[in-house]
Coordinates of C-alpha atoms in Angstrom, one line a residue:
Chain A
M24 CA 129.2 108.7 126.0
T25 CA 127.0 111.5 124.2
A26 CA 123.1 112.4 125.7
L27 CA 122.4 113.4 121.7
S28 CA 123.8 112.6 118.8
I29 CA 122.2 114.2 115.6
Q30 CA 123.2 113.0 112.3
N31 CA 122.7 114.9 108.5
L32 CA 119.5 115.8 110.3
K33 CA 117.0 116.5 107.6
K34 CA 113.3 118.0 108.0
T35 CA 111.1 119.4 104.7
Y36 CA 107.5 120.6 105.5
G37 CA 105.1 119.3 103.3
N38 CA 104.5 123.3 101.6
G39 CA 108.8 121.8 100.6
F40 CA 110.6 124.9 103.4
E41 CA 113.6 122.9 104.2
A42 CA 113.0 123.8 107.9
L43 CA 116.9 121.1 108.0
K44 CA 119.5 120.8 105.6
G45 CA 121.4 117.7 107.5
V46 CA 122.1 118.7 110.6
D47 CA 124.8 117.4 112.6
L48 CA 125.4 117.4 116.2
E49 CA 127.3 115.7 119.2
V50 CA 126.3 116.7 123.3
E51 CA 128.5 115.3 125.6
C52 CA 126.9 113.2 128.7
G53 CA 126.3 116.1 132.0
D54 CA 126.9 119.8 129.1
F55 CA 125.0 122.6 129.4
F56 CA 124.7 122.7 126.6
A57 CA 123.3 125.7 124.4
L58 CA 121.4 125.9 121.2
L59 CA 120.6 129.7 119.8
G60 CA 119.8 130.6 116.2
P61 CA 117.3 134.2 114.9
N62 CA 113.6 133.3 114.5
G63 CA 112.9 130.1 112.0
A64 CA 115.9 128.9 111.6
G65 CA 115.0 125.0 112.6
K66 CA 115.6 125.1 116.2
S67 CA 111.6 124.0 117.5
T68 CA 112.0 121.6 114.3
L69 CA 115.3 120.2 116.1
I70 CA 114.0 120.1 119.7
G71 CA 110.4 118.7 118.5
I72 CA 112.0 116.0 115.8
I73 CA 114.1 115.6 119.3
S74 CA 111.0 114.8 121.2
S75 CA 109.0 112.9 118.8
L76 CA 106.5 116.0 118.3
V77 CA 107.7 116.0 114.4
N78 CA 108.8 113.4 112.0
K79 CA 112.1 114.3 110.0
T80 CA 112.8 113.3 106.9
S81 CA 116.2 111.8 107.2
G82 CA 118.8 111.3 109.5
K83 CA 119.3 109.5 112.4
V84 CA 118.8 111.0 116.5
R85 CA 120.7 109.0 119.1
V86 CA 120.0 109.6 122.8
F87 CA 122.2 108.0 125.2
D88 CA 122.7 105.8 122.1
H89 CA 119.2 104.9 122.2
D90 CA 118.6 104.8 118.5
L91 CA 115.0 107.1 118.3
D92 CA 113.5 104.8 115.6
T93 CA 114.8 101.6 116.3
D94 CA 114.9 101.6 120.5
R95 CA 112.2 104.2 120.4
V96 CA 111.3 103.4 124.1
A97 CA 114.8 103.7 126.2
A98 CA 114.9 106.6 123.9
K99 CA 112.3 108.2 124.7
T100 CA 112.4 107.6 128.1
C101 CA 116.2 109.3 128.2
I102 CA 113.8 112.7 127.4
G103 CA 112.0 115.1 129.0
A104 CA 110.9 118.3 127.2
V105 CA 110.0 121.0 128.0
P106 CA 108.0 123.4 124.9
Q107 CA 108.5 126.9 123.9
E108 CA 104.3 127.0 124.6
I109 CA 101.5 126.3 127.2
N110 CA 100.7 122.8 126.2
F111 CA 99.3 121.0 129.2
N112 CA 95.0 120.1 130.3
Q113 CA 94.6 124.7 131.5
F114 CA 91.6 122.7 133.4
E115 CA 93.6 120.5 135.2
T116 CA 95.1 121.2 138.7
C117 CA 98.7 121.5 138.6
F118 CA 100.2 118.2 141.1
S119 CA 97.6 116.4 138.3
V120 CA 99.7 117.8 135.4
V121 CA 102.4 115.8 136.5
L122 CA 100.7 113.5 138.6
N123 CA 99.6 112.6 134.9
Q124 CA 103.0 112.6 132.6
A125 CA 104.4 110.2 135.7
G126 CA 101.8 107.4 134.6
Y127 CA 102.7 108.0 131.0
Y128 CA 106.6 106.6 131.5
G129 CA 104.7 104.2 133.4
I130 CA 106.1 105.4 136.9
P131 CA 103.1 103.4 139.5
R132 CA 101.0 105.5 141.1
K133 CA 102.4 105.4 144.7
L134 CA 106.1 106.2 143.6
A135 CA 104.4 108.8 140.6
K136 CA 103.0 111.2 143.8
Q137 CA 105.9 110.9 145.9
R138 CA 108.1 111.7 141.9
T139 CA 105.3 115.2 141.9
E140 CA 105.5 116.7 145.4
Q141 CA 108.6 116.3 144.5
C142 CA 109.8 117.5 141.7
L143 CA 106.3 121.1 142.8
R144 CA 108.4 121.3 145.5
Q145 CA 112.0 122.4 143.6
V146 CA 110.1 124.6 140.4
E147 CA 108.4 125.9 143.8
L148 CA 104.9 125.0 142.6
W149 CA 104.1 123.6 145.8
D150 CA 101.9 125.5 147.4
K151 CA 100.2 125.8 144.4
R152 CA 99.3 122.0 144.0
D153 CA 95.4 121.5 144.1
T154 CA 94.9 125.7 141.3
V155 CA 94.2 125.2 137.7
S156 CA 96.9 124.6 135.6
R157 CA 95.4 127.7 134.0
R158 CA 94.7 129.7 137.2
L159 CA 99.3 130.9 137.6
S160 CA 100.9 133.1 136.1
G161 CA 103.0 132.8 133.1
G162 CA 105.9 132.5 135.6
M163 CA 104.1 129.4 137.3
K164 CA 103.3 127.5 133.6
R165 CA 107.0 127.4 132.9
R166 CA 108.0 126.2 135.5
L167 CA 104.8 123.8 135.3
M168 CA 106.1 122.3 132.0
I169 CA 109.9 122.1 134.2
A170 CA 107.8 120.0 136.7
R171 CA 106.8 118.2 134.7
A172 CA 109.2 117.3 132.2
M173 CA 111.8 116.2 135.2
V174 CA 109.6 113.9 136.9
H175 CA 110.7 111.0 135.5
S176 CA 114.0 112.0 136.0
P177 CA 114.7 112.2 132.5
R178 CA 118.8 111.6 132.0
L179 CA 118.3 114.6 128.6
L180 CA 116.5 118.0 129.8
I181 CA 115.6 119.8 126.3
L182 CA 114.2 123.7 127.4
D183 CA 113.1 125.7 124.7
E184 CA 112.8 128.6 126.0
P185 CA 111.8 128.6 129.7
T186 CA 112.3 131.9 130.6
A187 CA 110.8 133.8 127.9
G188 CA 108.4 136.2 129.3
V189 CA 109.0 135.0 132.6
D190 CA 110.3 138.6 134.7
I191 CA 113.4 138.8 136.6
E192 CA 113.4 137.3 139.6
I193 CA 112.0 134.1 138.7
R194 CA 114.3 134.1 135.5
R195 CA 117.7 134.2 138.4
S196 CA 115.5 132.0 140.2
M197 CA 115.1 129.8 137.5
W198 CA 118.9 129.5 136.5
E199 CA 120.1 128.7 140.0
M200 CA 117.2 125.2 139.7
M201 CA 119.1 124.5 136.1
Q202 CA 122.3 124.7 137.2
E203 CA 121.6 122.3 140.8
V204 CA 120.0 120.1 137.8
N205 CA 122.8 120.0 135.9
K206 CA 125.0 119.4 138.5
Q207 CA 122.8 115.9 140.0
G208 CA 124.3 114.9 136.4
T209 CA 121.3 115.9 134.3
T210 CA 122.1 116.4 130.5
I211 CA 120.8 120.2 129.4
I212 CA 119.5 122.0 126.2
L213 CA 119.3 124.9 125.8
T214 CA 117.1 127.9 124.3
T215 CA 117.3 131.1 124.5
H216 CA 116.8 134.4 123.3
Y217 CA 118.1 136.4 126.3
L218 CA 121.7 134.8 124.7
E219 CA 123.4 136.8 128.8
E220 CA 121.2 133.4 129.2
A221 CA 122.8 131.2 127.1
E222 CA 126.7 133.3 128.4
S223 CA 125.7 132.7 132.2
L224 CA 124.7 129.2 131.8
C225 CA 125.8 126.6 128.6
R226 CA 129.5 125.4 128.7
N227 CA 128.4 124.5 124.5
I228 CA 127.1 126.0 122.0
A229 CA 125.5 125.2 118.6
I230 CA 124.1 128.9 116.5
I231 CA 121.9 127.4 114.0
N232 CA 121.1 129.6 110.1
N233 CA 118.1 128.4 107.7
G234 CA 118.6 124.7 109.2
E235 CA 122.7 124.3 109.4
I236 CA 124.4 124.5 112.1
V237 CA 127.0 127.1 111.5
E238 CA 129.0 127.5 114.8
K239 CA 129.8 124.4 117.3
S240 CA 132.3 125.2 120.7
A241 CA 133.0 125.4 123.9
M242 CA 131.6 128.8 125.6
H243 CA 134.7 130.3 127.0
Q244 CA 136.5 129.8 123.6
L245 CA 133.8 131.5 121.1
L246 CA 133.5 134.2 123.2
G247 CA 138.2 134.0 123.1
R248 CA 137.6 134.7 119.5
M249 CA 136.4 138.0 120.3
H250 CA 139.0 141.0 119.1
T251 CA 136.8 144.6 120.3
D252 CA 134.1 145.4 123.3
H253 CA 131.7 147.7 122.8
F254 CA 131.1 150.2 125.6
V255 CA 128.5 153.2 126.5
L256 CA 131.1 155.9 128.9
D257 CA 128.3 158.8 130.8
V258 CA 130.8 162.1 131.1
G259 CA 130.7 164.8 133.5
R260 CA 130.9 167.1 130.8
S261 CA 129.0 168.5 128.2
L262 CA 131.0 167.8 125.2
T263 CA 130.1 169.5 121.0
G264 CA 132.9 166.2 119.6
A265 CA 133.6 162.2 120.0
P266 CA 137.8 163.3 121.2
A267 CA 140.2 161.2 119.1
I268 CA 141.7 159.0 120.1
A269 CA 144.3 156.2 118.7
G270 CA 143.4 153.0 118.3
Y271 CA 139.6 153.3 119.8
Q272 CA 136.5 154.3 118.3
I273 CA 134.3 157.6 119.6
E274 CA 131.2 157.7 118.6
L275 CA 128.9 160.9 120.7
V276 CA 125.7 159.5 121.8
S277 CA 123.8 162.3 123.5
E278 CA 125.9 165.8 125.3
R279 CA 127.1 163.5 127.7
C280 CA 127.7 159.8 126.5
L281 CA 130.2 158.2 124.7
E282 CA 129.8 155.1 122.4
V283 CA 133.7 153.5 122.2
A284 CA 134.7 150.1 120.1
V285 CA 137.6 149.1 122.3
P286 CA 140.4 146.2 121.3
K287 CA 141.5 143.6 123.7
S288 CA 144.4 144.4 122.5
L289 CA 144.7 148.3 123.9
G290 CA 142.4 147.6 127.1
L291 CA 139.9 150.4 129.0
N292 CA 143.6 151.6 131.4
R293 CA 144.4 153.7 128.7
L294 CA 141.3 154.9 128.0
F295 CA 140.7 156.7 130.9
Q296 CA 144.2 158.1 131.1
E297 CA 143.2 159.3 128.4
L298 CA 140.2 160.9 128.7
S299 CA 141.5 162.4 132.0
A300 CA 144.0 163.5 130.0
R301 CA 141.3 165.5 127.8
Q302 CA 139.4 166.4 131.5
I303 CA 136.5 164.1 130.8
E304 CA 135.6 162.4 134.6
V305 CA 133.9 159.0 133.5
L306 CA 131.4 159.2 135.9
S307 CA 129.6 155.4 134.2
L308 CA 131.0 151.9 131.9
R309 CA 128.2 150.1 130.4
N310 CA 128.3 147.2 128.1
K311 CA 126.9 148.4 124.7
S312 CA 125.7 144.8 124.3
N313 CA 125.8 141.2 126.0
R314 CA 129.3 139.6 124.5
L315 CA 127.6 137.2 123.1
E316 CA 124.9 139.0 121.0
Q317 CA 127.9 140.3 119.2
L318 CA 129.2 137.0 118.0
F319 CA 125.2 135.9 117.5
L320 CA 125.1 138.5 114.3
D321 CA 127.8 138.3 113.1
L322 CA 127.3 134.6 112.5
V323 CA 124.1 135.5 112.1
Q324 CA 124.3 138.1 109.2
Chain B
M816 CA 108.6 99.9 131.2
N817 CA 104.9 99.1 132.7
Y818 CA 101.9 99.8 129.3
S819 CA 99.2 99.3 132.2
V820 CA 99.7 102.4 134.0
A821 CA 100.0 104.8 131.1
F822 CA 96.7 103.0 130.2
S823 CA 95.0 103.4 133.4
T824 CA 96.9 107.0 133.3
I825 CA 94.2 108.1 130.2
L826 CA 91.8 106.1 130.9
I827 CA 91.1 107.5 134.8
K828 CA 91.6 110.5 133.4
E829 CA 88.8 110.7 130.1
I830 CA 86.5 109.3 133.3
R831 CA 87.1 111.4 135.9
R832 CA 86.8 114.7 132.4
F833 CA 83.4 113.6 131.8
T834 CA 82.6 112.5 135.8
R835 CA 83.5 116.1 136.6
I836 CA 81.0 117.6 134.2
W837 CA 78.1 115.3 134.6
P838 CA 75.4 117.5 134.2
Q839 CA 76.7 117.5 130.3
T840 CA 76.9 114.6 129.9
L841 CA 75.5 112.5 132.1
L842 CA 72.0 114.7 132.9
P843 CA 70.7 115.2 129.7
P844 CA 70.2 111.8 128.5
A845 CA 67.8 111.5 131.0
I846 CA 66.1 113.9 130.5
T847 CA 65.9 113.7 127.0
T848 CA 64.6 109.8 127.6
A849 CA 62.2 110.6 130.1
L850 CA 60.2 113.4 127.3
Y851 CA 60.8 110.2 124.8
F852 CA 58.8 108.0 126.7
L853 CA 55.9 110.7 127.8
I854 CA 56.0 111.4 124.6
F855 CA 56.6 108.6 122.2
G856 CA 55.6 105.9 124.4
K857 CA 52.8 107.9 126.5
L858 CA 51.5 109.9 124.0
I859 CA 51.6 108.9 120.4
G860 CA 52.2 105.0 121.3
D861 CA 48.9 104.4 122.8
R862 CA 47.8 104.6 120.1
I863 CA 50.4 103.0 118.0
G864 CA 49.1 99.4 119.6
L865 CA 51.4 96.8 119.2
V866 CA 54.5 96.7 117.7
H867 CA 56.0 93.0 116.4
G868 CA 53.4 91.7 119.1
I869 CA 55.1 93.5 121.7
R870 CA 53.1 96.7 123.3
Y871 CA 55.3 100.3 121.2
M872 CA 56.2 101.7 124.7
D873 CA 58.2 98.1 124.8
Y874 CA 59.3 97.9 121.8
I875 CA 61.8 101.8 121.4
V876 CA 63.0 100.4 125.3
P877 CA 66.1 98.8 123.2
G878 CA 67.0 101.4 120.6
I879 CA 66.8 104.7 122.6
I880 CA 69.8 103.1 124.9
L881 CA 71.3 102.6 122.5
M882 CA 71.1 105.4 119.9
S883 CA 72.4 107.1 123.9
V884 CA 75.2 104.6 124.5
I885 CA 76.0 105.3 119.9
S886 CA 75.9 109.8 120.9
H887 CA 77.5 109.7 123.8
S888 CA 80.5 106.8 123.4
Y889 CA 81.1 108.7 119.4
S890 CA 80.8 112.4 121.2
N891 CA 83.3 111.0 124.7
V892 CA 86.1 110.8 122.4
V893 CA 85.9 113.3 120.1
S894 CA 85.8 116.3 121.8
S895 CA 88.3 115.1 124.0
F896 CA 90.6 114.3 122.5
Y897 CA 90.0 117.3 119.3
S898 CA 90.1 119.6 123.4
T899 CA 93.7 117.0 123.8
K900 CA 94.8 117.9 120.0
F901 CA 93.4 121.8 120.7
Q902 CA 95.1 122.7 123.9
R903 CA 98.2 121.1 122.3
H904 CA 98.4 119.2 125.7
I905 CA 98.3 115.8 122.6
E906 CA 102.0 116.4 123.2
E907 CA 102.4 114.9 126.9
L908 CA 101.6 111.8 125.5
L909 CA 104.0 112.6 122.2
V910 CA 106.4 112.8 123.8
A911 CA 106.4 109.7 126.8
P912 CA 107.4 105.9 125.9
V913 CA 103.7 105.3 124.9
P914 CA 102.8 103.0 121.7
N915 CA 100.1 104.1 119.4
Y916 CA 98.3 101.3 120.8
V917 CA 98.0 102.0 124.9
I918 CA 96.4 106.0 123.4
L919 CA 94.4 104.7 121.0
S920 CA 92.7 102.4 123.8
G921 CA 93.2 104.8 126.9
Y922 CA 90.5 107.4 125.1
V923 CA 88.2 104.4 123.0
C924 CA 87.1 102.6 126.5
G925 CA 87.0 106.5 128.3
G926 CA 84.8 106.2 125.4
I927 CA 83.0 103.3 126.4
A928 CA 82.8 104.3 130.3
R929 CA 80.6 107.3 129.0
G930 CA 78.6 105.1 126.8
V931 CA 78.1 102.2 129.0
L932 CA 77.3 104.7 132.5
V933 CA 74.5 106.8 129.7
G934 CA 73.0 103.5 128.8
L935 CA 72.4 101.9 132.4
V936 CA 71.0 105.7 132.9
V937 CA 69.1 105.6 130.3
A938 CA 67.9 102.1 131.0
A939 CA 67.1 103.1 134.7
I940 CA 64.9 105.8 134.2
S941 CA 63.3 103.2 130.9
M942 CA 61.9 100.9 133.5
I943 CA 60.3 103.3 135.3
F944 CA 58.3 104.2 132.5
T945 CA 57.6 100.1 131.3
D946 CA 57.8 96.7 132.7
T947 CA 60.9 95.2 130.1
R948 CA 63.0 92.6 131.5
I949 CA 65.4 90.9 129.4
L950 CA 65.8 88.3 127.8
H951 CA 69.6 87.1 126.5
W952 CA 71.3 88.8 129.8
D953 CA 74.6 88.2 126.5
I954 CA 73.4 89.3 123.4
V955 CA 73.1 92.8 125.5
A956 CA 76.0 92.9 127.0
A957 CA 78.4 91.8 123.8
V958 CA 76.3 94.1 121.2
F959 CA 76.9 97.4 124.2
V960 CA 80.1 97.3 124.8
L961 CA 80.7 96.1 120.9
T962 CA 78.2 99.8 120.0
A963 CA 80.6 101.7 122.4
T964 CA 83.9 100.1 120.6
L965 CA 82.4 100.7 117.2
F966 CA 81.3 104.4 117.7
A967 CA 84.7 105.2 120.2
L968 CA 86.6 104.7 117.8
A969 CA 85.2 106.4 114.9
G970 CA 84.5 109.5 117.6
F971 CA 88.3 109.3 117.5
I972 CA 89.1 109.5 113.4
N973 CA 86.7 112.2 113.1
A974 CA 89.0 113.7 115.9
V975 CA 92.3 113.5 114.3
F976 CA 90.8 114.5 111.3
A977 CA 88.7 118.0 113.1
D978 CA 91.0 121.2 112.7
S979 CA 88.1 123.5 114.4
F980 CA 85.3 122.9 116.2
D981 CA 82.7 122.6 113.5
D982 CA 84.9 119.9 111.8
I983 CA 83.4 117.9 115.3
S984 CA 79.5 118.1 115.5
I985 CA 79.1 118.2 111.6
I986 CA 79.1 113.9 111.5
P987 CA 77.2 113.7 114.5
N988 CA 74.7 116.5 114.0
F989 CA 74.6 115.0 109.6
I990 CA 75.2 112.1 109.3
L991 CA 74.8 109.6 113.2
T992 CA 71.5 111.3 114.1
P993 CA 70.3 110.2 111.4
L994 CA 70.8 107.2 110.6
S995 CA 69.7 106.8 114.2
Y996 CA 66.8 107.8 113.8
L997 CA 66.7 105.6 110.6
G998 CA 67.7 102.6 111.8
G999 CA 64.5 101.6 113.6
V1000 CA 64.4 103.3 117.2
F1001 CA 60.6 104.3 117.3
Y1002 CA 59.8 101.4 114.8
S1003 CA 60.0 98.5 112.7
V1004 CA 61.1 98.5 108.8
E1005 CA 59.0 95.9 107.9
M1006 CA 56.0 98.9 108.5
L1007 CA 58.2 101.1 105.3
P1008 CA 56.9 101.0 101.7
G1009 CA 59.1 98.0 99.8
I1010 CA 62.4 100.0 98.9
W1011 CA 62.9 101.9 102.1
Q1012 CA 63.1 99.0 103.6
K1013 CA 66.0 97.6 101.2
V1014 CA 67.2 101.4 102.2
A1015 CA 67.2 100.9 105.4
Q1016 CA 69.7 97.7 105.5
G1017 CA 72.3 100.4 104.8
N1018 CA 72.3 101.7 107.6
P1019 CA 75.2 99.5 109.8
I1020 CA 72.8 101.2 112.9
L1021 CA 69.9 99.4 111.5
Y1022 CA 71.8 96.0 112.9
M1023 CA 73.1 96.9 116.8
I1024 CA 69.7 98.3 117.7
N1025 CA 68.2 95.0 116.1
A1026 CA 70.9 92.9 118.1
F1027 CA 70.0 94.3 121.2
R1028 CA 66.4 94.9 120.2
Y1029 CA 66.1 91.1 120.2
G1030 CA 68.9 90.8 123.2
M1031 CA 66.3 92.9 125.5
I1032 CA 63.3 91.1 123.7
G1033 CA 63.0 88.5 121.9
V1034 CA 62.3 90.3 118.6
S1035 CA 64.6 91.8 115.8
D1036 CA 64.3 92.4 112.8
V1037 CA 67.1 91.0 111.4
Q1038 CA 69.6 88.2 111.5
I1039 CA 71.7 88.8 114.6
Q1040 CA 74.9 86.9 113.6
I1041 CA 75.1 89.4 110.3
A1042 CA 74.9 92.0 113.1
F1043 CA 77.4 90.5 115.2
A1044 CA 79.6 89.9 112.4
M1045 CA 79.2 93.7 110.5
T1046 CA 80.4 95.4 114.2
A1047 CA 83.3 93.7 114.4
G1048 CA 84.3 93.6 110.8
F1049 CA 83.7 97.8 110.9
I1050 CA 85.7 97.8 114.7
L1051 CA 88.1 96.2 112.7
L1052 CA 88.6 98.3 110.0
L1053 CA 88.1 101.5 111.9
A1054 CA 90.5 100.3 114.9
S1055 CA 93.1 98.9 111.7
L1056 CA 93.1 103.2 110.7
S1057 CA 92.9 104.7 114.3
L1058 CA 96.5 103.1 114.4
Y1059 CA 97.6 103.8 110.8
L1060 CA 96.7 107.6 112.0
L1061 CA 98.3 108.1 115.0
H1062 CA 101.2 105.8 113.0
K1063 CA 102.1 108.8 110.9
G1064 CA 100.9 111.2 113.0
I1065 CA 98.5 112.5 110.3
G1066 CA 96.3 115.5 112.8
I1067 CA 98.2 115.3 115.7
K1068 CA 101.7 116.3 114.6
N1069 CA 103.6 118.6 112.4

């Protein structure tokens, strides 16, 4: 069963800008799906249409087989959305923000209070339940939006850059939480600018650019397409030029630092042997960029 | 889905909003009313004498009460719905399966609640200065609620079209307040020169104030059937327009 099915979705804004030019997309039930794209590619418009925040120009959107036009209530009930920007009442307490959202989904007060407690505990905000939401830190505000989106137990959770501006520790804990939610059966669609986040969490990926899907595949298949890895090496002695090793493209970044393009067919062992033969000791090694980042740039440029 | 839960959530949120800030929402009308009675009723009113055979102080009570109902039901919805748009938490409602009529009724009933509560506060203050007795409770209650409904709807439409905080104060300041003052709050239209009597009859607030005055003290410059018909007609018109705006997402969706 598909959690989300989009057919020929188009959106043209009043000023004539075509944000979506006929998007087709399917997300399987239970998937952890990444939707990536550069700024202005159409991600937020697409998510806005699915979440009923933006009117589409044409096309079909079905959520768990419920048409968003003709079976609106059932379709909307399946969706929980965490937008990019803070959009809760900043004068309400955290508890009220989540409780009110439960009410909008028709959950009776008593049950809504239980669900609110459960969701606030899940995002580790229970201690802040009586705090006015504007007093929360940036990371807490994002977690509050996630709690709010989960209060009606949606089958499809859409997260639009949920970890933007959040420190590493909180980001990691949010990753764990999202993985846990996904394990429990909730389909997740994630947009993010942190490509290592998409690589770590998501099983399938779509890349959107200029209002069109330019790539859609399983994450491992996409990463498998990479033929070359780029590494940065710190070396033990000063160099005046980049060593020439057949098959490897090497550049001297600074006296004690090299940047190497390593073809997968050759690997790292041979590189280390060749460097060692030239009395160049490798002190440390790191990826130049995230692997997905390299592919992403290739696809959108 | 249980829409009554969604409706009560919006309504409770709205009532909590204006009761939480009661020094801004409930106290000022009480002070203003007391000043009206002191200045217009006591100091000036004693020199005016009787209007339609009724003491001037008693004559202005219905108009002052209804003027408060009008301005507060309007301002509650316009400020609340606009700030909902401004802070973008309107999105909480748009993503949820809440039908447009539930959103509209929630906000409008919030406006009615504040209008009625302020009306009761003003009525209580007026009892200190006058000994007015209500003649027709049914008419008073009906005008009270219908007027609050009409102006809550008007406030909603204003909020939908508003793009800035300036936009939500223009209509109350430049249209609503003048129409209320010219709607016979402090005088009978019969006291106006001929041509101005005709002009005044184009003011819908005149009909509501006079229907309310009839319900309270039994005098009116207009037929109350016309007043009820006009108010009901305007409510239907504004409710339809509000639902259309919500359906199209005008002012609230990209």
